[in-house]
XYZ file of C-alpha atoms in Angstrom:
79
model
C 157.440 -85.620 79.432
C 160.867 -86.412 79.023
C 164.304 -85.394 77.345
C 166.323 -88.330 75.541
C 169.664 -88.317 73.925
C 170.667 -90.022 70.552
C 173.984 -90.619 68.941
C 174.080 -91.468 65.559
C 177.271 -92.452 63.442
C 176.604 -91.578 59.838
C 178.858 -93.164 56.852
C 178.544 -91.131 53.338
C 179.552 -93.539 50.645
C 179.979 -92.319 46.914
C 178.222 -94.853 44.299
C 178.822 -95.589 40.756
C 175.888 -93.720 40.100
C 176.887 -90.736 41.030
C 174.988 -90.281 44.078
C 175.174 -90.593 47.849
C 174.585 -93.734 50.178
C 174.447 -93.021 54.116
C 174.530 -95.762 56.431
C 173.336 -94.475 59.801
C 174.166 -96.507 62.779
C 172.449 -95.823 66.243
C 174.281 -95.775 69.227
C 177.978 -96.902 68.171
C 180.913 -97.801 70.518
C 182.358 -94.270 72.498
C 186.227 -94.878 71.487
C 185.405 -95.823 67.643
C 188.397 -94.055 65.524
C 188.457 -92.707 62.508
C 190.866 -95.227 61.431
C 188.754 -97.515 62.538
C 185.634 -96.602 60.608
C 187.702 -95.545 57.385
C 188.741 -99.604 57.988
C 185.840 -101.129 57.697
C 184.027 -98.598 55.311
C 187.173 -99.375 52.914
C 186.522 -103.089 53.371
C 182.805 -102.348 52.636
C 183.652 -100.959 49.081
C 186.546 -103.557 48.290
C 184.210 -106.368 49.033
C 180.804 -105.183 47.308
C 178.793 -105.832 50.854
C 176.159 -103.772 49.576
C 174.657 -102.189 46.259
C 172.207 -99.767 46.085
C 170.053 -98.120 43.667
C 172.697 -95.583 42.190
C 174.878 -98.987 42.205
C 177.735 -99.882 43.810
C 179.666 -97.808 46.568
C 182.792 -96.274 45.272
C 184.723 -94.048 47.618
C 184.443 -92.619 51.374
C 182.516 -89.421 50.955
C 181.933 -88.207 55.035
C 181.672 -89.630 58.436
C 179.740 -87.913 61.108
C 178.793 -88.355 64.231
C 175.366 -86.887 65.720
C 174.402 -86.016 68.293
C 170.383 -85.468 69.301
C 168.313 -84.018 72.104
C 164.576 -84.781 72.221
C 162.445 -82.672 74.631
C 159.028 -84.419 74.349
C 156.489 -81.540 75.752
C 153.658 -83.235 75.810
C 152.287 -86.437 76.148
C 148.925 -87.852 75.801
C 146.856 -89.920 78.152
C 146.905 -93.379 78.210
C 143.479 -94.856 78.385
């Protein structure tokens, strides 16, 4: 049994489409700004790094950060 922590840093894109992309990134730097990730999320859009199935990304839509706790109650035996 055991209790881990996760951080996640979630990006919310808009896409041509109409929809929403999240990029979820495990574990990202502590002192990571908003300016920072607005930066290179910006860049991401201007330059077309990635296209999805509601098309291209279009415009910042959220950025999150989250946090996790896992309690794991039980675990089995190992053989």
């Amino acid at each position: 049994m055991a209790i881990s922590t996760n951080k996640i840093l979630r990006l919310s894109f808009s896409t041509a489409g109409g929809k929403t992309f999240t990029l979820s990134i495990l574990n990202p730097r502590e002192d990571l700004s908003q300016a920072e990730i607005l930066s290179v999320m910006d860049r991401m859009i201007e330059e077309d790094i990635l296209m999805t199935t509601s098309g291209a990304l279009t415009g910042v839509k959220d950025i999150k950060i989250v946090n996790t706790v896992v309690n794991d109650l039980f675990d089995p035996v190992q053989p």
